[in-house]
């Protein structure tokens, strides 16, 4: 039975929740624009009309050796010796795309990366990493907008990831040949990428698959290799995706794929004793692709595979704890939607993100899901910058790469090494029980989160925030009335309306005396004034545009105090 959908316009609380979860943070004016929408219209804004960004380009290298706007994703000039420069440019390009994207595209692309993980250190060249990244994005656009029926289903993506150049490097698929099968990818394909382990019910039997299944799948996948970026076939695109891909090892003399194991592969009772039969003898590239199609179809004929994916989706976008009740009332129904829709993702996203369950913290809705996840370093850094609408230099420029290099360094200090997770399972926050998203927080990483806010607001980073200019902009929502209306608490006046307004924008739950206590608001108000007498604050605020630098500086310092208090709070780490 489908999940119960919400009705009516979103309102501000639901609009904030939706935007925080599906994008990398709120921009000025976005909440107001979404608050008046029905959920279907809101999701259309986030998932319709998506477009692929332009390829990354490496700007002119001051050290020489790389021409201006060097198209490093082509093979016109392979430069493997300096590939580390190109890897760095790729990370900065992708982070810049995340910052600019006001749709759900880049958030969903990162989600797919957390499942089908490769590591920059071992996942091939920078070009391999980029084309895998582009593969996720192209699939999402095709699926969400229902275009290109050859590549608009999640099962289509799985088949292409199997022979993706980066994955062939990362998990040794290019070393998997007839007579010497390499099981690395087959093992991770079952455990991490598709169906997941169930309870162990015997030696080598994980309920959803067995060790024997791993061996048979490895045989299916023999005979593939990655392309050589210095050769013309490197950019011979895959017919379905239009992107570069791995290739079958073909014997130049016979024209056959002699490195492929062309015998039948027989799977266990977990897969109903399915037999994968080669369609040609001797094997060809087409027959090898057909065996992969049969393998993927066999896996996704099992409801366990659909449920595994939905759990990953749920933990990333909704909540980390999948209880037995959640399994039955949310995971199961969404898995059925996934399967009945032919493994297209869009129907699942529409059902989940329009459901009452997703918006449970709205007024009158049961248990709280607002503020139930800890922000990743991506969400914290980019979300903070988006809130202040910080101007970032044009992408693919030296200036852009310098700025985004600083942002990436901040994220690394907080524990996220983009495109280079600790191991094959990916970033612990998205898969490692029992902590899940709590794995982002350690003594050191929490201190770095607070330090990032301090450095940003104190002008210690190459990112400029003019707090007074931002506050004066209508998009901030700040008015003179809320900034200068006194609320007496225990004999001291505070700008409580200002505090409540900013708390409502910055914190995932902000109802006074309920989600945040009156004492907490008093703390924020006290931090804001910082010992300044109320009358002095009002005078400085009202005269901030009069050219008196002392007054302007003092008004800025009071705002900086308030933002530091709010954004270095435990509540700000949640979304």
PDB file of C-alpha atoms in Angstrom, residues 223 248-260 280-288:
ATOM      1  CA  UNK A 223      37.053 -10.881 -19.921  1.00  0.00           C
ATOM      2  CA  UNK A 248      35.642  -6.665 -23.795  1.00  0.00           C
ATOM      3  CA  UNK A 249      39.068  -8.196 -24.335  1.00  0.00           C
ATOM      4  CA  UNK A 250      38.925  -9.226 -27.986  1.00  0.00           C
ATOM      5  CA  UNK A 251      41.519 -11.468 -29.629  1.00  0.00           C
ATOM      6  CA  UNK A 252      42.853  -9.493 -32.591  1.00  0.00           C
ATOM      7  CA  UNK A 253      43.311 -12.605 -34.719  1.00  0.00           C
ATOM      8  CA  UNK A 254      40.009 -14.377 -34.090  1.00  0.00           C
ATOM      9  CA  UNK A 255      37.807 -11.421 -33.171  1.00  0.00           C
ATOM     10  CA  UNK A 256      36.488 -13.452 -30.222  1.00  0.00           C
ATOM     11  CA  UNK A 257      36.443 -12.691 -26.496  1.00  0.00           C
ATOM     12  CA  UNK A 258      38.735 -15.560 -25.585  1.00  0.00           C
ATOM     13  CA  UNK A 259      39.353 -14.286 -22.026  1.00  0.00           C
ATOM     14  CA  UNK A 260      35.680 -14.787 -21.120  1.00  0.00           C
ATOM     15  CA  UNK A 280      27.049 -17.068 -28.487  1.00  0.00           C
ATOM     16  CA  UNK A 281      29.907 -19.540 -28.856  1.00  0.00           C
ATOM     17  CA  UNK A 282      32.632 -18.403 -29.172  1.00  0.00           C
ATOM     18  CA  UNK A 283      31.883 -15.385 -26.959  1.00  0.00           C
ATOM     19  CA  UNK A 284      31.582 -11.854 -28.292  1.00  0.00           C
ATOM     20  CA  UNK A 285      31.308  -8.455 -26.653  1.00  0.00           C
ATOM     21  CA  UNK A 286      27.546  -8.606 -27.241  1.00  0.00           C
ATOM     22  CA  UNK A 287      27.193 -12.020 -25.605  1.00  0.00           C
ATOM     23  CA  UNK A 288      29.222 -10.841 -22.608  1.00  0.00           C
TER      24      UNK A 288
END
